[in-house]
Coordinates of C-alpha atoms in Angstrom, one line a residue:
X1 CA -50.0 73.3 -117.3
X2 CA -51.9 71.1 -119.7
X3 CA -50.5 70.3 -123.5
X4 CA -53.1 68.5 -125.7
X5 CA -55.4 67.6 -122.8
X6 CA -52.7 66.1 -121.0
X7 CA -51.6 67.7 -117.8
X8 CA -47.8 68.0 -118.0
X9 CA -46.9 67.6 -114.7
X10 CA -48.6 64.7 -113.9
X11 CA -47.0 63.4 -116.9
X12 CA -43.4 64.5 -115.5
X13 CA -44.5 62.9 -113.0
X14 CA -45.2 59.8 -114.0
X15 CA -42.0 59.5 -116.3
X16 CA -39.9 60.4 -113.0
X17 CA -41.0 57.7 -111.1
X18 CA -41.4 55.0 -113.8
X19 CA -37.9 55.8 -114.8
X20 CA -36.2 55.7 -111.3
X21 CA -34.9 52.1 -111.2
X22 CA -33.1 52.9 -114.6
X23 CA -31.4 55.8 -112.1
X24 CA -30.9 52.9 -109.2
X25 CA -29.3 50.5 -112.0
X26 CA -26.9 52.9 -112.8
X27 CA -25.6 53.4 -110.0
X28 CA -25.1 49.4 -109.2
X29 CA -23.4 49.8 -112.7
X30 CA -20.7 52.2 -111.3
X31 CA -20.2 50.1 -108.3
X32 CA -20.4 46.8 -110.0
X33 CA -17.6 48.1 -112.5
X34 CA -15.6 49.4 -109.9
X35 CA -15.9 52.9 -111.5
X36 CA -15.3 54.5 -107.7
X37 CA -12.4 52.6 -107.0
X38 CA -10.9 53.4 -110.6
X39 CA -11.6 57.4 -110.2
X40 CA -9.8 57.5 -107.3
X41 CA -6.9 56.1 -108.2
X42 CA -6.2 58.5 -110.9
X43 CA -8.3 57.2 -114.4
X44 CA -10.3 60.1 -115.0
X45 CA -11.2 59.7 -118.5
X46 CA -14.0 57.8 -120.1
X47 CA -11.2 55.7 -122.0
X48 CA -8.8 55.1 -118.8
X49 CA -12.0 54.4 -116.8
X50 CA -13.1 51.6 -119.5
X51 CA -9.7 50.3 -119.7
X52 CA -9.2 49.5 -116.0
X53 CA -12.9 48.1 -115.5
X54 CA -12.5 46.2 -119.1
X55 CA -15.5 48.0 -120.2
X56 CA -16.4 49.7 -123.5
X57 CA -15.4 52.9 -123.8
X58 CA -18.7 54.4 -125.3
X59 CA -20.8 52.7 -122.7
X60 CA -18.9 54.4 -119.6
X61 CA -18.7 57.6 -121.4
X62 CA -22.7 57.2 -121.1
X63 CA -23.0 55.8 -117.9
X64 CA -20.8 58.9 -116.5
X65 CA -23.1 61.4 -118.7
X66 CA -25.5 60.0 -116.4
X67 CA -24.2 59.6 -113.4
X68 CA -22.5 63.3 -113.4
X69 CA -26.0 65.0 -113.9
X70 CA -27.6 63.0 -110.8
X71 CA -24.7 64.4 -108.7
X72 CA -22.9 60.7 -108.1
X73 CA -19.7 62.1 -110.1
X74 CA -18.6 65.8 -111.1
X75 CA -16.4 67.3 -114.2
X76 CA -16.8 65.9 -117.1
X77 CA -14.6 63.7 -119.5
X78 CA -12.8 66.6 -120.8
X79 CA -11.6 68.1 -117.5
X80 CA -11.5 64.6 -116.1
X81 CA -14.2 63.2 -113.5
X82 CA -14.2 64.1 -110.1
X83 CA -15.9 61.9 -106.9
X84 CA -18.6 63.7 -104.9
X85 CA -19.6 62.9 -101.4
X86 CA -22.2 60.2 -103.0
X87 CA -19.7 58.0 -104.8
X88 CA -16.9 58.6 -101.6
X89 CA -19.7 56.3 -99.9
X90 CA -19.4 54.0 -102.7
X91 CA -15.7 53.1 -102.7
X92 CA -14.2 49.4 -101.4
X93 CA -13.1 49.3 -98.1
X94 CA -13.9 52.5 -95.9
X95 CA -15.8 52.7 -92.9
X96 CA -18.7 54.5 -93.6
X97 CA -18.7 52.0 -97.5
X98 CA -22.4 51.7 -99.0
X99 CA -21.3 49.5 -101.8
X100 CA -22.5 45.9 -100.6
X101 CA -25.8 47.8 -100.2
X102 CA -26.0 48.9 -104.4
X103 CA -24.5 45.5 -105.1
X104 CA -27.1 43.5 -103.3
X105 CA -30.0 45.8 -104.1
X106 CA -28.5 45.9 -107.7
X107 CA -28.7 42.2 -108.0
X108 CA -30.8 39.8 -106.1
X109 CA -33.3 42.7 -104.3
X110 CA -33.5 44.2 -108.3
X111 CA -34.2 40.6 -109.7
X112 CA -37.1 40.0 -106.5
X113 CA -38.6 43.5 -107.3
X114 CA -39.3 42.0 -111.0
X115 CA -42.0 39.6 -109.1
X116 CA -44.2 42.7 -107.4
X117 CA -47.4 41.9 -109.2
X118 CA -47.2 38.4 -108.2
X119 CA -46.3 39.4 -104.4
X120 CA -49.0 41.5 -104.0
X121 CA -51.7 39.3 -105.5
X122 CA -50.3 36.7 -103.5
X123 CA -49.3 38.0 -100.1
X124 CA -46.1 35.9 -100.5
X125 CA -42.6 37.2 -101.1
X126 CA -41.8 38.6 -104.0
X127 CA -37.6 36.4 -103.9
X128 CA -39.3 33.6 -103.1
X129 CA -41.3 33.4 -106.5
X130 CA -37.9 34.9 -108.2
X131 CA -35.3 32.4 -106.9
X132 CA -37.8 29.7 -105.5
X133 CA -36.6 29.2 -101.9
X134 CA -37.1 32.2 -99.2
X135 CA -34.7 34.6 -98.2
X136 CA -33.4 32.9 -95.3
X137 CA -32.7 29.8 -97.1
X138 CA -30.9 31.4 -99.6
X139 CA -29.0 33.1 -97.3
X140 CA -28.3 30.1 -95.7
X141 CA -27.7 27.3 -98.8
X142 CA -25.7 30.0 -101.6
X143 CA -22.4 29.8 -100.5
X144 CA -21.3 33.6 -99.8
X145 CA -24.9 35.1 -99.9
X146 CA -24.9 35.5 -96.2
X147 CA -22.0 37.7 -95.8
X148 CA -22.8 39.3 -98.6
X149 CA -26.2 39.8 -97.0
X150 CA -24.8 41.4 -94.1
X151 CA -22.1 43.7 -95.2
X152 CA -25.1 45.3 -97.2
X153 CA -27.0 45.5 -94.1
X154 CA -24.3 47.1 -92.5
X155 CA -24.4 50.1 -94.7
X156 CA -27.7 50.9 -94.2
X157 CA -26.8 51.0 -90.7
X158 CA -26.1 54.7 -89.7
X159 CA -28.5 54.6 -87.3
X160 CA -26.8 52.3 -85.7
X161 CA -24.6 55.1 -84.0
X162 CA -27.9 56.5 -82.1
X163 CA -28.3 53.8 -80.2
X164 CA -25.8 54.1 -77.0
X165 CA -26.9 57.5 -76.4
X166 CA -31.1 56.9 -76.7
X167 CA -31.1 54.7 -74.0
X168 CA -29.9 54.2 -70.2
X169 CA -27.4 51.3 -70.7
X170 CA -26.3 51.8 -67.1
X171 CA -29.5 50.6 -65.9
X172 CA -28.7 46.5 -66.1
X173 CA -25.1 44.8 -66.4
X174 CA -25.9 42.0 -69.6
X175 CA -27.3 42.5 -73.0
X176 CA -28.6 40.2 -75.8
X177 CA -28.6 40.7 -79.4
X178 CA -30.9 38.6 -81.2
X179 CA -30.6 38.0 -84.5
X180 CA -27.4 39.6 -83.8
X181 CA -26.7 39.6 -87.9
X182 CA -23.1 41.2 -88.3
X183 CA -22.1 42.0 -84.8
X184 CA -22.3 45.9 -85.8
X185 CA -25.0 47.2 -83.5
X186 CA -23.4 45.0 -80.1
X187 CA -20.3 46.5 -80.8
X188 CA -21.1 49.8 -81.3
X189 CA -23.2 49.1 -78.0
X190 CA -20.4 47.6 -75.9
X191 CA -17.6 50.4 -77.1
X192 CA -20.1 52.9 -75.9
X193 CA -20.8 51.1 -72.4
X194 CA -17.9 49.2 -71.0
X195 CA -19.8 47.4 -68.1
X196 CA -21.7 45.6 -70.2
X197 CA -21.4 41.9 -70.9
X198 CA -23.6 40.5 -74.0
X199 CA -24.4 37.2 -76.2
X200 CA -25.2 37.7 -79.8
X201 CA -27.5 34.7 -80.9
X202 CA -28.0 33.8 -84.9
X203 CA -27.7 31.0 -87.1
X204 CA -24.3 29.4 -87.5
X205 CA -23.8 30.5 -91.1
X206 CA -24.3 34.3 -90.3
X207 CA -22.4 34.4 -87.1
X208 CA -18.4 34.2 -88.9
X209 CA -18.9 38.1 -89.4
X210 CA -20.0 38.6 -86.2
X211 CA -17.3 36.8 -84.5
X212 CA -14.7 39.3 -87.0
X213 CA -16.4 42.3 -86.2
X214 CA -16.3 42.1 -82.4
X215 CA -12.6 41.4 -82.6
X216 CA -11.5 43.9 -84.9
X217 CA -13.5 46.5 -82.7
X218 CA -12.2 45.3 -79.2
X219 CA -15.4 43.3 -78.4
X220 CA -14.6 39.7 -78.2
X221 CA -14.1 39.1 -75.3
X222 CA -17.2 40.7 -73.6
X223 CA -19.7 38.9 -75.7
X224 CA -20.5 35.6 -76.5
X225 CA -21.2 34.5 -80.1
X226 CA -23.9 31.5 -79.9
X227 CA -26.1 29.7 -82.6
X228 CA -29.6 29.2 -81.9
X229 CA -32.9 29.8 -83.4
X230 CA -34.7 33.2 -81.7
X231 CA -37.7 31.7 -82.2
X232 CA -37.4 28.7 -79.8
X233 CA -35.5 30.0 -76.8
X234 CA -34.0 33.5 -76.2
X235 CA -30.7 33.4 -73.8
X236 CA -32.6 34.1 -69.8
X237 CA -31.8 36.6 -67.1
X238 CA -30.7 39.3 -69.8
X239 CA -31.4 42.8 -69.0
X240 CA -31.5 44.3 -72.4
X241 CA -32.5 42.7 -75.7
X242 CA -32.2 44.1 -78.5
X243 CA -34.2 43.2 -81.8
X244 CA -33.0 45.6 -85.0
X245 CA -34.6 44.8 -87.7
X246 CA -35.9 41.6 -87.1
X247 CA -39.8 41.9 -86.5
X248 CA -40.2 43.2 -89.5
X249 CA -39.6 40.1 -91.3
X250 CA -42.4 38.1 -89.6
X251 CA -46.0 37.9 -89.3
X252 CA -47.8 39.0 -86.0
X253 CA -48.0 35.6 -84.6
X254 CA -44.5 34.8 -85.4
X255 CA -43.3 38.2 -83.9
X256 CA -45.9 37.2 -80.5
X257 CA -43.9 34.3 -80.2
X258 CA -40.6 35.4 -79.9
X259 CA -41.8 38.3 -78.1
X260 CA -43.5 36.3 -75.5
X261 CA -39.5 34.2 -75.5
X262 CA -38.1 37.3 -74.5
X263 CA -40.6 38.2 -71.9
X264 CA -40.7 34.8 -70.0
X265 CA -36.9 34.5 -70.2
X266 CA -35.9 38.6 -68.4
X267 CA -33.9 38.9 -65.6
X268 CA -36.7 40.8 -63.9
X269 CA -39.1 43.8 -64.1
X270 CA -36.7 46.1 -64.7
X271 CA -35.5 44.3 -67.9
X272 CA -36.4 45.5 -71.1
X273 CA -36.8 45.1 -74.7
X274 CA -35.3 47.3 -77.2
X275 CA -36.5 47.1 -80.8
X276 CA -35.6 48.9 -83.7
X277 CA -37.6 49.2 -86.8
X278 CA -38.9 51.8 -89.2
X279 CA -42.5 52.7 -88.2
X280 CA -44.8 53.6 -90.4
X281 CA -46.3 57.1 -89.4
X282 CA -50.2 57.7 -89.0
X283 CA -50.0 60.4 -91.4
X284 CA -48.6 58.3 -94.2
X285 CA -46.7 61.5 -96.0
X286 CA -42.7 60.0 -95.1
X287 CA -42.0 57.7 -98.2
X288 CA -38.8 56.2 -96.8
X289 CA -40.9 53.9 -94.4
X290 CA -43.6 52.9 -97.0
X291 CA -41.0 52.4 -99.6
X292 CA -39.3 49.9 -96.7
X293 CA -42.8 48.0 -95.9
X294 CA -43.3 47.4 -99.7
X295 CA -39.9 46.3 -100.1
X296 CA -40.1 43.7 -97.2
X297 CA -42.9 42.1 -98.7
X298 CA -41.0 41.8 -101.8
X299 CA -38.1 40.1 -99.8
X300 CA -39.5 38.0 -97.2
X301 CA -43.0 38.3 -97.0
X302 CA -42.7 41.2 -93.9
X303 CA -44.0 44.1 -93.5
X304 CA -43.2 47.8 -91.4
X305 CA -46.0 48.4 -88.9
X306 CA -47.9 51.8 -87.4
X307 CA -47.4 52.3 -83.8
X308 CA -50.5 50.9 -82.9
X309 CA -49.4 47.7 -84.7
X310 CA -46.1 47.3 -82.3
X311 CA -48.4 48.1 -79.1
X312 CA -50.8 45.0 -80.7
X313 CA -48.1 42.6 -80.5
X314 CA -46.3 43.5 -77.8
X315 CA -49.6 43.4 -75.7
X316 CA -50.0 40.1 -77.1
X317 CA -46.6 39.2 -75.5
X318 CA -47.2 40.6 -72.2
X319 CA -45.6 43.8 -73.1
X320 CA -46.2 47.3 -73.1
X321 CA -44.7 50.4 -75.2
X322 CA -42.7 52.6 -72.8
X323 CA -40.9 54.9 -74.6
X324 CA -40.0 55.9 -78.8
X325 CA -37.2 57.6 -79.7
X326 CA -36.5 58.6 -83.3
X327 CA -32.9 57.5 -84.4
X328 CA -31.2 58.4 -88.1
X329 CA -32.7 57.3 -91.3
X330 CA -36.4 57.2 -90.1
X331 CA -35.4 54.5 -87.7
X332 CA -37.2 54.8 -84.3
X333 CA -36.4 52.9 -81.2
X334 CA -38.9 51.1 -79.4
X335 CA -38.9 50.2 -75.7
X336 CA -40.6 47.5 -74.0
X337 CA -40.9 47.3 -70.6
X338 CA -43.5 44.0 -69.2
X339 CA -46.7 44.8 -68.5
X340 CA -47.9 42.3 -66.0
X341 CA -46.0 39.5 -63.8
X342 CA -44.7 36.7 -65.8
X343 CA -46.9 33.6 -64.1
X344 CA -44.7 30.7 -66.2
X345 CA -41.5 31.4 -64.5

């Protein structure tokens, strides 16, 4: 339909989209004031909501407006509000929690995503130019940032749960988690498959949350927790490693390198290399993937790559794409099996 030579729908259109990190902020809002937590334990009201997050009352009662007709809440502040399954994910302290997710994305991701223009006239990431140090180093010199980091990581982890069952685990006795992060994916790999023995390697400030989390799930003592840097030696003689989320934070070379690590260091030809990444699709229609490789550049100067782009590298590594197996949230799984003898041994 056109109105006054303007075509309307394009014009929805455009509001929808321009108008969609005001949707976003909102919900950090909720979780930022706790507004979950507060519901369910019994303040209902705009007023009693307010009071317990020490908020004014007028604003909440507008926030909730809001957040009830995009389906976070129900009811309204007459009847009382009601939590939906969206704001049950956004409570403290439950397993399946995607709050550390909206804070961090709420906060410093928001803040980076205020630098696009410069990131993609520059190539460079978008947090750098915001906070003026990379993402890594932040992560490592901001006291608390890395834990933060990874809790958020770990709710945007649902795919996560795929992983035991996509692969033959029985095939080799020892697996390494590079870049290991939080210590979610290994243990959701080693409470799968009891035979197997692992090492998580990452740097000494991220691996505290690793060490908790294969604890508290039974782990500990089947895995080894060690600090390194992936990208100058890899732990040798492993069967499986396992890369989530990692190459996408790198440039080609860098990715070749530790690639190549991995491939000099197997056990033997039957070891293999397990990497899990969004991939962007030849058609380009799924927006979850492009959304990711735009964000990436904003964060750390990293991108999501086609298919053809992981058989590039891994080529370059002595590698060669076996097998793709789609897991939750767009995620695939990639498997890397070598593709010639290793000569450097």
């Amino acid at each position: 339909m056109t109105v006054n030579g303007t075509d309307e729908t394009a014009a929805r259109a455009v509001v929808d989209i321009v108008t969609g990190t005001w949707r976003s902020q909102a919900l950090y809002a909720a979780v930022a004031l706790g507004l979950p937590d507060h519901l369910a334990e019994g303040h209902v009201t705009s007023a009693s909501l307010a009071a317990r997050a020490q908020a004014d009352p007028d604003g909440v009662l507008r926030l909730m407006r809001l957040l009830v007709a995009i389906g976070v809440f129900d009811g309204d502040d007459r009847t009382g509000y009601r939590l939906t399954p969206i704001s049950q994910l956004l409570r403290t302290g439950t397993a399946t929690s995607m709050r550390e997710m909206c804070r961090l994305y709420g906060e410093e991701f928001h803040q980076a995503w205020g630098s696009v223009v410069t990131a993609v006239r520059t190539g460079r990431s978008g947090f750098e130019h915001a906070f003026d140090r990379t993402l890594h180093e932040y992560l490592a010199e901001v006291p608390g940032a890395g834990q933060r980091f990874l809790d958020a990581m770990n709710a945007g982890s649902a795919f996560f749960a795929d992983v035991p069952a996509a692969f033959d685990f029985t095939r080799g006795k020892t697996i390494a988690d590079l870049g290991g992060g939080s210590g979610n994916l290994m243990s959701t790999v080693l409470e799968a498959h009891p035979h197997l023995h692992g090492v998580l390697v990452d740097k000494e400030h991220m691996l505290p949350v690793a060490r908790n989390q294969l604890v508290a799930r039974g782990c500990a003592d089947r895995c080894e927790v060690v600090a390194g840097d992936i990208f100058e030696a890899v732990p040798k003689d492993v069967d499986f490693y396992l890369l989530s989320r990692i190459l996408q934070d790198w440039d080609d070379s860098e990715c070749i390198t530790l690639l190549t690590h991995c491939r000099r260091a197997m056990a033997d030809e039957s070891a293999r290399v397990l990497i899990l990444e969004r991939v962007i699709p030849d058609s380009g229609t799924e927006v979850l993937p492009l959304l990711w490789d735009l964000h990436l550049l904003m964060m750390a100067g990293g991108r999501e790559r086609t298919l053809a782009s992981y058989e590039s590298i891994l080529d370059g590594a002595g590698l060669r794409l076996e097998s793709v197996h789609p897991l939750a949230l767009e995620t695939t799984l990639l498997v890397a099996a070598p593709a010639r003898p290793d000569r450097s041994r």
